[in-house]
Amino acid sequence: MFAFEKVELPVLGLRGLEADLSEEERAIQENVHRFARDVMRPIGKKLDAMSPEEVIAEGSPLHDYMAQMYASGILDLGALDSMSDLEKSRIFPIIFEELGWGDSGLAIATLASAIPAFTAHTTGDPEIIERFGSLPGCWLATQPDKGSEVVDMDASNVHPGGQQNKGNIGVRKEGNEYVINGQSSAWVSYGPLAQTAMAYLPCDYGEGTFKEGTQGLNWVGVLIPLDQPGVSRGKPLDKIGQRPLPQGEIFFDNVRIPEKFAIATGEKAIGQMMATLTFANMEMAATFTGVARAAFEHALEYVHERKQGGTAIINHQSVQTRIFSLWQKVEAARALSHRVFSYNYSAHGPHLLASVTSKTFVTDTTFQVASDALQLFGGNGLTKEYPMEKLMRDARAAMIEDGENTILGLKGVTWLSCWYQDKAGISV
Ligand SMILES: Cc1cc2nc3c(=O)[nH]c(=O)nc-3n(C[C@H](O)[C@H](O)[C@H](O)COP(=O)(O)OP(=O)(O)OC[C@H]3O[C@@H](n4cnc5c(N)ncnc54)[C@H](O)[C@@H]3O)c2cc1C
């Protein structure tokens, strides 16, 4: 039992019911929080109001943000990588939540643009690290005719009798080179500015693109320098949420890259793609917990300022219950996100089942929180003068980003069913 000598106010941290941060964790959290408040929020607000062309133009505040982010050392890949798994499982969600709290579009721009460099470091190959290890890049997987199918790379959700689309990029193995032709989707994050790409693409190794005896394709995971002859870009994409995150098509016209830049082929490429998605989905959950928290905090402040019915609206009971429901949802989202970091960095993890569980729940919850928090602002919530409509637009995009939530759920249930059948010794 607990024994209280005196009933006191709760002690809450930046992330609500925060119990046990070490001194180092708290220092990192405060540092990232300051950066999120002083750099990300003002720049994110400016970029949100700009056209996609202005966002990527020379002199745009986006470049200023990226320079400040690199200089801050917040995402020092070397330092983060040298941490133990336990340390990573605790510090990553803290960092990602603060970045999301600052501005989710900028947070994703930072993280997505680091994927090729991060992948290059994991190869341990000095030549690959030298070529790709420090340049801003992008993660190129979806194509106009291949959206959810990319998330379903192992083809477990293909309709009976159907087959996956071939896609719009053809990769051909020719001698000791890969030749790339076609285009990505318009959704490639940081695509308009990326200097490299980590691409997962259907590949013809000499026997066609379709994988013999399956409904799926042969794949390759390749690092592509985007300064090669034959690479061009489309118009930057105009969209409703995460507008500070530039996105756009990348075109390939007979782009030749050495065999060495293929970091995974065949089944290994599927595994690598799933590994990237496993990290990205886990990261999305922490980032969008930050968005939910931002919406909750704005609402809590507003209901203490706005007066209607002769009093601050927090004094109305229906407002109180709505505020409490927002609080509960943010805490529940964070708890699940943390649990998945712990699992993925434990001896049992990582697994995509864990990551889709938190990504889908947190991003759906964040949209609900942002929408319900906006409601508490009344008409003001709909205007650009207040932060709520931006948070709601940003949260909405997250339900499709890194895999549309329904498809991610289908991937999750496939794993659950396989696990059950294995345990029960049955096959249905
Ligand atoms: C903000 C943002 C950032 C992104 N960043 C990147 C990036 O960096 N790199 C990249 O390559 N891509 C990126 N994407 C693309 C993203 O991965 C795709 O948008 C997503 O996978 C969905 O694909 P789609 O848009 O083609 O939708 P579709 O696949 O066309 O889906 C349309 C609808 O059909 C349903 N559906 C499709 N297939 C099935 C099925 N088998 N069973 C049941 N229902 C199905 C879906 O659930 C969905 O509701 C990004 C997207 C967004 C929104």
Tab-separated table of C-alpha atoms and ligand atoms in Angstrom:
chain	number	residue	atom	x	y	z
A	1	MET	CA	0.000	0.000	0.000
A	2	PHE	CA	0.992	3.655	-0.391
A	3	ALA	CA	0.876	5.982	2.599
A	4	PHE	CA	0.446	9.750	2.037
A	5	GLU	CA	1.354	12.117	4.865
A	6	LYS	CA	-0.002	15.028	2.899
A	7	VAL	CA	-1.895	15.135	-0.368
A	8	GLU	CA	0.255	17.038	-2.841
A	9	LEU	CA	0.004	18.153	-6.447
A	10	PRO	CA	1.329	15.610	-8.969
A	11	VAL	CA	4.883	16.092	-10.223
A	12	LEU	CA	4.728	15.948	-14.017
A	13	GLY	CA	7.565	15.972	-16.532
A	14	LEU	CA	7.696	17.260	-20.088
A	15	ARG	CA	6.146	13.930	-21.022
A	16	GLY	CA	3.474	13.801	-18.356
A	17	LEU	CA	3.772	10.822	-15.998
A	18	GLU	CA	7.543	10.753	-16.288
A	19	ALA	CA	9.104	8.765	-13.486
A	20	ASP	CA	12.629	7.760	-13.978
A	21	LEU	CA	14.884	9.722	-16.316
A	22	SER	CA	18.602	9.613	-15.594
A	23	GLU	CA	20.491	12.906	-15.439
A	24	GLU	CA	21.887	12.307	-18.917
A	25	GLU	CA	18.460	11.457	-20.356
A	26	ARG	CA	16.954	14.564	-18.802
A	27	ALA	CA	19.757	16.734	-20.195
A	28	ILE	CA	19.228	15.298	-23.701
A	29	GLN	CA	15.471	15.751	-23.404
A	30	GLU	CA	15.811	19.379	-22.337
A	31	ASN	CA	18.293	20.097	-25.110
A	32	VAL	CA	16.035	18.614	-27.816
A	33	HIS	CA	13.017	20.352	-26.279
A	34	ARG	CA	14.719	23.758	-26.519
A	35	PHE	CA	15.649	23.058	-30.137
A	36	ALA	CA	12.075	21.954	-30.899
A	37	ARG	CA	10.620	25.080	-29.266
A	38	ASP	CA	13.076	27.698	-30.509
A	39	VAL	CA	14.027	26.374	-33.953
A	40	MET	CA	11.484	23.810	-35.180
A	41	ARG	CA	8.216	25.471	-34.210
A	42	PRO	CA	8.903	28.893	-35.750
A	43	ILE	CA	10.476	27.457	-38.913
A	44	GLY	CA	7.767	24.788	-39.261
A	45	LYS	CA	5.061	27.461	-39.039
A	46	LYS	CA	6.724	29.558	-41.754
A	47	LEU	CA	7.219	26.603	-44.090
A	48	ASP	CA	3.629	25.417	-43.590
A	49	ALA	CA	2.405	28.664	-45.159
A	50	MET	CA	4.770	28.478	-48.151
A	51	SER	CA	4.286	26.788	-51.539
A	52	PRO	CA	6.183	23.489	-52.107
A	53	GLU	CA	8.419	25.328	-54.607
A	54	GLU	CA	9.246	28.001	-52.025
A	55	VAL	CA	9.957	25.334	-49.388
A	56	ILE	CA	12.775	23.808	-51.470
A	57	ALA	CA	14.086	27.055	-53.048
A	58	GLU	CA	17.499	28.460	-52.200
A	59	GLY	CA	17.257	30.667	-49.125
A	60	SER	CA	14.236	28.753	-47.760
A	61	PRO	CA	14.079	28.406	-43.949
A	62	LEU	CA	14.185	24.628	-44.541
A	63	HIS	CA	17.914	24.844	-45.351
A	64	ASP	CA	18.474	26.933	-42.255
A	65	TYR	CA	16.658	24.267	-40.216
A	66	MET	CA	18.713	21.393	-41.682
A	67	ALA	CA	21.966	23.290	-41.027
A	68	GLN	CA	20.949	23.974	-37.427
A	69	MET	CA	19.820	20.383	-36.930
A	70	TYR	CA	23.171	18.987	-38.162
A	71	ALA	CA	25.100	21.521	-36.079
A	72	SER	CA	23.080	20.657	-32.953
A	73	GLY	CA	24.435	17.088	-32.875
A	74	ILE	CA	20.974	15.846	-31.788
A	75	LEU	CA	21.095	13.041	-34.344
A	76	ASP	CA	24.785	12.201	-34.187
A	77	LEU	CA	24.524	8.733	-35.754
A	78	GLY	CA	27.912	7.618	-34.402
A	79	ALA	CA	27.119	8.607	-30.810
A	80	LEU	CA	23.629	7.094	-30.910
A	81	ASP	CA	24.896	3.887	-32.478
A	82	SER	CA	27.515	3.405	-29.761
A	83	MET	CA	24.806	3.237	-27.063
A	84	SER	CA	23.664	-0.088	-25.610
A	85	ASP	CA	20.303	-1.470	-26.757
A	86	LEU	CA	18.784	-0.579	-23.386
A	87	GLU	CA	20.018	3.008	-23.684
A	88	LYS	CA	18.671	3.259	-27.241
A	89	SER	CA	15.280	1.889	-26.194
A	90	ARG	CA	14.988	4.716	-23.653
A	91	ILE	CA	16.587	7.662	-25.422
A	92	PHE	CA	15.152	7.262	-28.950
A	93	PRO	CA	11.497	7.741	-27.923
A	94	ILE	CA	12.496	10.768	-25.847
A	95	ILE	CA	14.289	12.416	-28.783
A	96	PHE	CA	11.644	11.527	-31.392
A	97	GLU	CA	8.772	12.758	-29.205
A	98	GLU	CA	10.408	16.144	-28.721
A	99	LEU	CA	11.086	16.445	-32.465
A	100	GLY	CA	7.448	15.588	-33.231
A	101	TRP	CA	6.304	18.064	-30.590
A	102	GLY	CA	8.393	20.716	-32.399
A	103	ASP	CA	7.198	20.005	-35.947
A	104	SER	CA	6.395	16.574	-37.369
A	105	GLY	CA	7.145	17.509	-41.012
A	106	LEU	CA	10.623	18.721	-40.065
A	107	ALA	CA	11.137	15.712	-37.779
A	108	ILE	CA	10.365	13.345	-40.667
A	109	ALA	CA	12.526	15.397	-43.065
A	110	THR	CA	15.435	14.890	-40.672
A	111	LEU	CA	14.857	11.194	-40.098
A	112	ALA	CA	13.920	10.181	-43.671
A	113	SER	CA	16.873	12.072	-45.137
A	114	ALA	CA	19.216	10.151	-42.810
A	115	ILE	CA	18.104	6.664	-43.980
A	116	PRO	CA	20.715	6.135	-46.761
A	117	ALA	CA	23.552	7.395	-44.531
A	118	PHE	CA	22.347	5.223	-41.676
A	119	THR	CA	22.104	2.172	-43.972
A	120	ALA	CA	25.579	2.859	-45.370
A	121	HIS	CA	27.017	2.790	-41.844
A	122	THR	CA	25.352	-0.554	-41.117
A	123	THR	CA	27.228	-2.178	-44.058
A	124	GLY	CA	30.563	-1.500	-42.335
A	125	ASP	CA	32.089	-1.107	-45.835
A	126	PRO	CA	34.482	1.888	-45.862
A	127	GLU	CA	33.864	2.672	-49.555
A	128	ILE	CA	30.069	2.690	-49.108
A	129	ILE	CA	30.358	4.746	-45.915
A	130	GLU	CA	32.638	7.254	-47.682
A	131	ARG	CA	30.223	7.576	-50.640
A	132	PHE	CA	26.869	7.634	-48.772
A	133	GLY	CA	27.579	7.978	-45.049
A	134	SER	CA	27.204	11.722	-44.613
A	135	LEU	CA	24.905	12.960	-47.391
A	136	PRO	CA	21.207	13.826	-46.996
A	137	GLY	CA	19.134	11.320	-48.910
A	138	CYS	CA	15.720	9.718	-49.171
A	139	TRP	CA	13.956	6.388	-48.855
A	140	LEU	CA	12.592	5.420	-52.250
A	141	ALA	CA	10.155	2.532	-52.330
A	142	THR	CA	6.677	3.522	-53.527
A	143	GLN	CA	5.839	4.093	-57.191
A	144	PRO	CA	2.671	5.364	-58.903
A	145	ASP	CA	1.407	1.772	-59.322
A	146	LYS	CA	2.990	0.357	-56.169
A	147	GLY	CA	1.793	1.898	-52.893
A	148	SER	CA	0.527	-0.555	-50.277
A	149	GLU	CA	2.142	-3.359	-52.276
A	150	VAL	CA	5.513	-2.066	-51.113
A	151	VAL	CA	4.505	-2.583	-47.495
A	152	ASP	CA	3.256	-6.031	-48.557
A	153	MET	CA	6.606	-6.980	-50.093
A	154	ASP	CA	6.235	-10.632	-49.142
A	155	ALA	CA	2.895	-10.652	-51.049
A	156	SER	CA	0.822	-12.028	-48.169
A	157	ASN	CA	-2.132	-9.722	-48.962
A	158	VAL	CA	-2.544	-10.375	-52.664
A	159	HIS	CA	-6.113	-11.218	-53.724
A	160	PRO	CA	-6.627	-14.904	-54.693
A	161	GLY	CA	-5.772	-15.259	-58.379
A	162	GLY	CA	-4.258	-11.780	-58.463
A	163	GLN	CA	-0.684	-10.646	-58.793
A	164	GLN	CA	1.189	-7.577	-57.630
A	165	ASN	CA	1.789	-4.740	-60.108
A	166	LYS	CA	5.131	-4.705	-61.813
A	167	GLY	CA	5.627	-1.100	-60.813
A	168	ASN	CA	7.022	1.875	-62.634
A	169	ILE	CA	10.723	1.384	-62.087
A	170	GLY	CA	12.544	-1.354	-63.892
A	171	VAL	CA	15.854	-2.439	-62.439
A	172	ARG	CA	17.907	-4.814	-64.593
A	173	LYS	CA	21.075	-6.595	-63.607
A	174	GLU	CA	23.576	-6.264	-66.475
A	175	GLY	CA	27.003	-7.790	-65.828
A	176	ASN	CA	28.412	-6.069	-62.761
A	177	GLU	CA	25.984	-3.121	-62.938
A	178	TYR	CA	22.350	-2.380	-62.168
A	179	VAL	CA	20.464	-0.306	-64.745
A	180	ILE	CA	17.501	1.717	-63.463
A	181	ASN	CA	14.652	3.083	-65.596
A	182	GLY	CA	11.354	4.660	-64.575
A	183	GLN	CA	10.048	6.750	-61.722
A	184	SER	CA	9.209	6.768	-58.034
A	185	SER	CA	5.896	7.930	-56.577
A	186	ALA	CA	5.501	11.623	-55.749
A	187	TRP	CA	5.612	10.726	-52.053
A	188	VAL	CA	9.334	10.255	-51.594
A	189	SER	CA	10.138	12.270	-48.477
A	190	TYR	CA	12.995	14.724	-48.982
A	191	GLY	CA	13.095	13.511	-52.631
A	192	PRO	CA	13.357	17.018	-54.131
A	193	LEU	CA	16.574	17.751	-52.212
A	194	ALA	CA	18.076	14.311	-51.604
A	195	GLN	CA	21.596	13.624	-52.870
A	196	THR	CA	21.295	9.859	-52.400
A	197	ALA	CA	18.518	7.267	-52.213
A	198	MET	CA	18.089	4.018	-50.358
A	199	ALA	CA	15.791	2.271	-52.833
A	200	TYR	CA	13.903	-1.007	-52.620
A	201	LEU	CA	12.849	-1.915	-56.152
A	202	PRO	CA	11.558	-4.836	-58.216
A	203	CYS	CA	14.493	-6.300	-60.115
A	204	ASP	CA	15.045	-8.460	-63.189
A	205	TYR	CA	18.063	-10.653	-62.535
A	206	GLY	CA	17.787	-12.197	-66.006
A	207	GLU	CA	14.634	-14.285	-65.580
A	208	GLY	CA	12.001	-11.532	-65.423
A	209	THR	CA	10.695	-9.451	-62.542
A	210	PHE	CA	8.089	-11.875	-61.193
A	211	LYS	CA	9.298	-14.381	-58.656
A	212	GLU	CA	8.772	-17.910	-59.914
A	213	GLY	CA	5.824	-19.708	-58.280
A	214	THR	CA	4.632	-16.736	-56.153
A	215	GLN	CA	2.348	-13.733	-56.502
A	216	GLY	CA	5.209	-11.369	-55.710
A	217	LEU	CA	8.321	-9.920	-57.297
A	218	ASN	CA	12.093	-10.210	-57.102
A	219	TRP	CA	13.548	-7.271	-55.203
A	220	VAL	CA	16.807	-5.426	-54.783
A	221	GLY	CA	17.916	-2.922	-52.131
A	222	VAL	CA	20.314	-0.387	-53.653
A	223	LEU	CA	22.037	2.804	-52.605
A	224	ILE	CA	21.823	5.266	-55.498
A	225	PRO	CA	23.856	8.467	-55.856
A	226	LEU	CA	21.367	10.977	-57.246
A	227	ASP	CA	24.052	13.028	-59.007
A	228	GLN	CA	24.299	10.333	-61.712
A	229	PRO	CA	23.512	11.155	-65.369
A	230	GLY	CA	19.897	10.231	-66.117
A	231	VAL	CA	18.432	11.268	-62.725
A	232	SER	CA	15.811	14.050	-62.770
A	233	ARG	CA	13.022	15.263	-60.439
A	234	GLY	CA	9.372	16.149	-60.728
A	235	LYS	CA	7.526	19.115	-59.265
A	236	PRO	CA	7.492	19.131	-55.446
A	237	LEU	CA	4.211	17.737	-54.126
A	238	ASP	CA	1.490	19.996	-52.710
A	239	LYS	CA	-0.371	18.319	-49.836
A	240	ILE	CA	-2.467	19.119	-46.760
A	241	GLY	CA	-0.231	17.981	-43.899
A	242	GLN	CA	3.463	17.974	-42.980
A	243	ARG	CA	4.024	20.726	-45.538
A	244	PRO	CA	7.553	21.508	-44.269
A	245	LEU	CA	8.514	18.002	-45.464
A	246	PRO	CA	9.361	18.286	-49.182
A	247	GLN	CA	8.243	15.339	-51.324
A	248	GLY	CA	8.409	14.556	-55.010
A	249	GLU	CA	9.038	12.124	-57.844
A	250	ILE	CA	12.479	11.011	-58.929
A	251	PHE	CA	12.954	9.869	-62.527
A	252	PHE	CA	15.611	7.452	-63.813
A	253	ASP	CA	16.697	7.220	-67.428
A	254	ASN	CA	19.215	4.391	-67.913
A	255	VAL	CA	20.947	5.160	-64.639
A	256	ARG	CA	23.835	2.742	-64.136
A	257	ILE	CA	25.203	1.930	-60.716
A	258	PRO	CA	27.919	-0.536	-59.717
A	259	GLU	CA	26.890	-3.916	-58.314
A	260	LYS	CA	28.614	-2.973	-55.070
A	261	PHE	CA	25.908	-0.414	-54.265
A	262	ALA	CA	23.334	-3.225	-53.992
A	263	ILE	CA	23.264	-3.884	-50.270
A	264	ALA	CA	20.664	-6.665	-50.452
A	265	THR	CA	19.171	-8.908	-53.122
A	266	GLY	CA	16.273	-11.401	-53.252
A	267	GLU	CA	14.951	-12.539	-49.850
A	268	LYS	CA	17.585	-10.435	-48.097
A	269	ALA	CA	16.178	-7.311	-49.787
A	270	ILE	CA	12.700	-8.160	-48.448
A	271	GLY	CA	14.232	-8.626	-44.995
A	272	GLN	CA	16.077	-5.294	-45.209
A	273	MET	CA	12.973	-3.450	-46.365
A	274	MET	CA	10.990	-4.970	-43.462
A	275	ALA	CA	13.800	-3.957	-41.097
A	276	THR	CA	13.664	-0.361	-42.355
A	277	LEU	CA	9.885	-0.352	-41.985
A	278	THR	CA	10.207	-1.843	-38.492
A	279	PHE	CA	12.445	1.012	-37.388
A	280	ALA	CA	10.443	3.681	-39.239
A	281	ASN	CA	7.068	2.566	-37.823
A	282	MET	CA	8.480	2.455	-34.296
A	283	GLU	CA	9.923	5.943	-34.785
A	284	MET	CA	6.625	7.278	-36.225
A	285	ALA	CA	4.819	6.235	-33.023
A	286	ALA	CA	7.179	8.267	-30.834
A	287	THR	CA	7.184	11.259	-33.189
A	288	PHE	CA	3.385	11.433	-33.361
A	289	THR	CA	3.048	10.986	-29.614
A	290	GLY	CA	4.795	14.383	-29.644
A	291	VAL	CA	2.123	15.783	-31.971
A	292	ALA	CA	-0.659	14.461	-29.705
A	293	ARG	CA	1.062	15.988	-26.686
A	294	ALA	CA	1.360	19.351	-28.448
A	295	ALA	CA	-2.389	19.319	-29.231
A	296	PHE	CA	-3.217	18.393	-25.629
A	297	GLU	CA	-0.982	21.139	-24.202
A	298	HIS	CA	-2.471	23.828	-26.458
A	299	ALA	CA	-5.985	22.722	-25.477
A	300	LEU	CA	-5.158	22.715	-21.759
A	301	GLU	CA	-3.880	26.287	-22.018
A	302	TYR	CA	-6.783	27.519	-24.136
A	303	VAL	CA	-9.552	26.171	-21.885
A	304	HIS	CA	-8.061	28.149	-18.993
A	305	GLU	CA	-8.089	31.379	-21.050
A	306	ARG	CA	-11.330	31.269	-23.024
A	307	LYS	CA	-14.412	32.460	-21.132
A	308	GLN	CA	-17.949	31.432	-22.044
A	309	GLY	CA	-21.056	30.937	-19.924
A	310	GLY	CA	-19.700	33.336	-17.292
A	311	THR	CA	-16.448	31.468	-16.587
A	312	ALA	CA	-13.262	30.000	-18.051
A	313	ILE	CA	-14.476	27.053	-20.114
A	314	ILE	CA	-12.376	24.590	-18.032
A	315	ASN	CA	-15.000	25.118	-15.319
A	316	HIS	CA	-17.646	23.447	-17.485
A	317	GLN	CA	-17.854	19.772	-16.689
A	318	SER	CA	-18.085	18.598	-20.297
A	319	VAL	CA	-14.864	20.477	-21.083
A	320	GLN	CA	-13.175	18.856	-18.080
A	321	THR	CA	-14.081	15.352	-19.253
A	322	ARG	CA	-12.834	16.126	-22.758
A	323	ILE	CA	-9.507	17.423	-21.437
A	324	PHE	CA	-9.103	14.328	-19.300
A	325	SER	CA	-9.825	12.097	-22.268
A	326	LEU	CA	-7.093	13.870	-24.299
A	327	TRP	CA	-4.640	13.383	-21.432
A	328	GLN	CA	-5.464	9.674	-21.160
A	329	LYS	CA	-5.012	9.161	-24.891
A	330	VAL	CA	-1.608	10.871	-24.964
A	331	GLU	CA	-0.419	8.806	-21.990
A	332	ALA	CA	-1.750	5.564	-23.544
A	333	ALA	CA	-0.115	6.351	-26.902
A	334	ARG	CA	3.221	7.072	-25.236
A	335	ALA	CA	3.049	3.940	-23.085
A	336	LEU	CA	2.499	1.716	-26.138
A	337	SER	CA	5.203	3.483	-28.110
A	338	HIS	CA	7.664	2.894	-25.252
A	339	ARG	CA	6.691	-0.721	-24.889
A	340	VAL	CA	7.518	-1.292	-28.553
A	341	PHE	CA	10.945	0.374	-28.225
A	342	SER	CA	11.626	-1.898	-25.234
A	343	TYR	CA	10.494	-4.987	-27.121
A	344	ASN	CA	12.389	-4.159	-30.310
A	345	TYR	CA	15.624	-3.587	-28.407
A	346	SER	CA	15.150	-6.701	-26.232
A	347	ALA	CA	16.432	-10.184	-27.002
A	348	HIS	CA	12.989	-11.012	-28.513
A	349	GLY	CA	12.921	-8.136	-30.985
A	350	PRO	CA	12.913	-6.380	-33.301
A	351	HIS	CA	9.728	-7.356	-35.141
A	352	LEU	CA	7.412	-5.558	-37.553
A	353	LEU	CA	4.402	-6.829	-35.542
A	354	ALA	CA	5.559	-4.707	-32.601
A	355	SER	CA	6.173	-1.596	-34.691
A	356	VAL	CA	2.888	-1.675	-36.648
A	357	THR	CA	1.060	-2.124	-33.331
A	358	SER	CA	2.306	1.213	-31.996
A	359	LYS	CA	2.427	3.093	-35.327
A	360	THR	CA	-1.204	2.398	-36.215
A	361	PHE	CA	-2.539	2.965	-32.701
A	362	VAL	CA	-0.558	6.126	-32.028
A	363	THR	CA	-1.194	7.836	-35.372
A	364	ASP	CA	-4.942	7.033	-35.267
A	365	THR	CA	-5.042	8.282	-31.659
A	366	THR	CA	-3.058	11.414	-32.497
A	367	PHE	CA	-5.516	12.371	-35.220
A	368	GLN	CA	-8.390	11.870	-32.758
A	369	VAL	CA	-6.604	13.925	-30.106
A	370	ALA	CA	-5.833	16.740	-32.553
A	371	SER	CA	-9.418	16.768	-33.820
A	372	ASP	CA	-10.962	16.697	-30.318
A	373	ALA	CA	-8.511	19.349	-29.097
A	374	LEU	CA	-9.443	21.549	-32.078
A	375	GLN	CA	-13.108	21.197	-31.068
A	376	LEU	CA	-12.268	22.748	-27.698
A	377	PHE	CA	-11.021	25.857	-29.534
A	378	GLY	CA	-14.397	26.306	-31.221
A	379	GLY	CA	-14.170	28.435	-34.393
A	380	ASN	CA	-10.687	29.629	-33.440
A	381	GLY	CA	-9.449	26.060	-33.909
A	382	LEU	CA	-10.239	26.254	-37.614
A	383	THR	CA	-8.178	29.390	-38.229
A	384	LYS	CA	-4.514	29.761	-39.147
A	385	GLU	CA	-4.024	32.047	-36.151
A	386	TYR	CA	-4.104	29.041	-33.828
A	387	PRO	CA	-1.923	25.927	-34.080
A	388	MET	CA	-4.718	23.341	-34.025
A	389	GLU	CA	-5.621	23.041	-37.712
A	390	LYS	CA	-1.940	22.471	-38.635
A	391	LEU	CA	-1.547	19.761	-35.990
A	392	MET	CA	-4.671	18.043	-37.285
A	393	ARG	CA	-3.429	18.167	-40.903
A	394	ASP	CA	0.004	16.879	-39.851
A	395	ALA	CA	-1.545	14.019	-37.872
A	396	ARG	CA	-3.837	13.073	-40.765
A	397	ALA	CA	-0.910	12.470	-43.101
A	398	ALA	CA	0.704	10.114	-40.579
A	399	MET	CA	-2.159	7.612	-40.951
A	400	ILE	CA	-0.975	6.933	-44.539
A	401	GLU	CA	2.746	7.653	-44.193
A	402	ASP	CA	5.138	4.701	-43.851
A	403	GLY	CA	2.291	2.406	-44.805
A	404	GLU	CA	-1.472	3.051	-44.741
A	405	ASN	CA	-2.751	2.005	-41.318
A	406	THR	CA	-5.254	-0.635	-42.502
A	407	ILE	CA	-2.592	-2.462	-44.533
A	408	LEU	CA	-0.141	-2.245	-41.651
A	409	GLY	CA	-2.830	-3.812	-39.452
A	410	LEU	CA	-3.233	-6.619	-42.009
A	411	LYS	CA	0.511	-7.250	-41.879
A	412	GLY	CA	0.223	-7.360	-38.087
A	413	VAL	CA	-2.632	-9.861	-38.004
A	414	THR	CA	-0.840	-12.087	-40.523
A	415	TRP	CA	2.042	-12.359	-38.054
A	416	LEU	CA	-0.322	-13.007	-35.138
A	417	SER	CA	-2.093	-15.777	-37.018
A	418	CYS	CA	1.208	-17.381	-38.136
A	419	TRP	CA	2.437	-17.241	-34.538
A	420	TYR	CA	-0.798	-18.859	-33.281
A	421	GLN	CA	-0.775	-21.606	-35.918
A	422	ASP	CA	2.842	-22.400	-35.143
A	423	LYS	CA	2.135	-22.578	-31.392
A	424	ALA	CA	-1.048	-24.640	-31.849
A	425	GLY	CA	0.594	-26.927	-34.422
A	426	ILE	CA	-2.191	-26.277	-36.926
A	427	SER	CA	-2.434	-24.901	-40.430
A	428	VAL	CA	-5.645	-23.181	-41.601
B	1	LIG	C1	3.538	11.967	-45.506
B	1	LIG	C2	3.952	10.777	-46.340
B	1	LIG	C3	5.297	10.439	-46.462
B	1	LIG	C4	5.694	9.383	-47.275
B	1	LIG	N1	7.032	9.113	-47.436
B	1	LIG	C5	7.438	8.155	-48.310
B	1	LIG	C6	8.836	7.923	-48.551
B	1	LIG	O1	9.708	8.553	-47.932
B	1	LIG	N2	9.189	6.989	-49.485
B	1	LIG	C7	8.266	6.268	-50.160
B	1	LIG	O2	8.655	5.435	-50.988
B	1	LIG	N3	6.916	6.455	-49.957
B	1	LIG	C8	6.493	7.377	-49.054
B	1	LIG	N4	5.135	7.575	-48.819
B	1	LIG	C9	4.160	6.781	-49.555
B	1	LIG	C10	3.375	5.833	-48.640
B	1	LIG	O3	4.193	4.773	-48.230
B	1	LIG	C11	2.126	5.349	-49.434
B	1	LIG	O4	1.305	6.490	-49.627
B	1	LIG	C12	1.370	4.276	-48.669
B	1	LIG	O5	2.148	3.102	-48.607
B	1	LIG	C13	0.005	3.978	-49.331
B	1	LIG	O6	0.144	3.792	-50.704
B	1	LIG	P1	-0.842	4.557	-51.710
B	1	LIG	O7	-0.842	5.988	-51.336
B	1	LIG	O8	-0.432	4.211	-53.111
B	1	LIG	O9	-2.271	3.974	-51.412
B	1	LIG	P2	-2.905	2.614	-52.039
B	1	LIG	O10	-1.949	1.494	-51.882
B	1	LIG	O11	-3.415	2.895	-53.413
B	1	LIG	O12	-4.110	2.372	-51.070
B	1	LIG	C14	-5.402	2.980	-51.266
B	1	LIG	C15	-6.396	2.298	-50.324
B	1	LIG	O13	-6.547	0.927	-50.734
B	1	LIG	C16	-6.376	0.067	-49.622
B	1	LIG	N5	-5.663	-1.168	-50.055
B	1	LIG	C17	-4.591	-1.256	-50.884
B	1	LIG	N6	-4.189	-2.543	-50.999
B	1	LIG	C18	-5.021	-3.297	-50.236
B	1	LIG	C19	-5.089	-4.721	-49.914
B	1	LIG	N7	-4.228	-5.615	-50.421
B	1	LIG	N8	-6.061	-5.109	-49.047
B	1	LIG	C20	-6.932	-4.196	-48.508
B	1	LIG	N9	-6.906	-2.857	-48.766
B	1	LIG	C21	-5.959	-2.413	-49.609
B	1	LIG	C22	-5.494	0.838	-48.641
B	1	LIG	O14	-5.730	0.384	-47.325
B	1	LIG	C23	-5.912	2.279	-48.874
B	1	LIG	O15	-6.947	2.660	-47.991
B	1	LIG	C24	4.722	8.622	-47.974
B	1	LIG	C25	3.354	8.938	-47.823
B	1	LIG	C26	2.968	9.988	-47.028
B	1	LIG	C27	1.504	10.302	-46.892
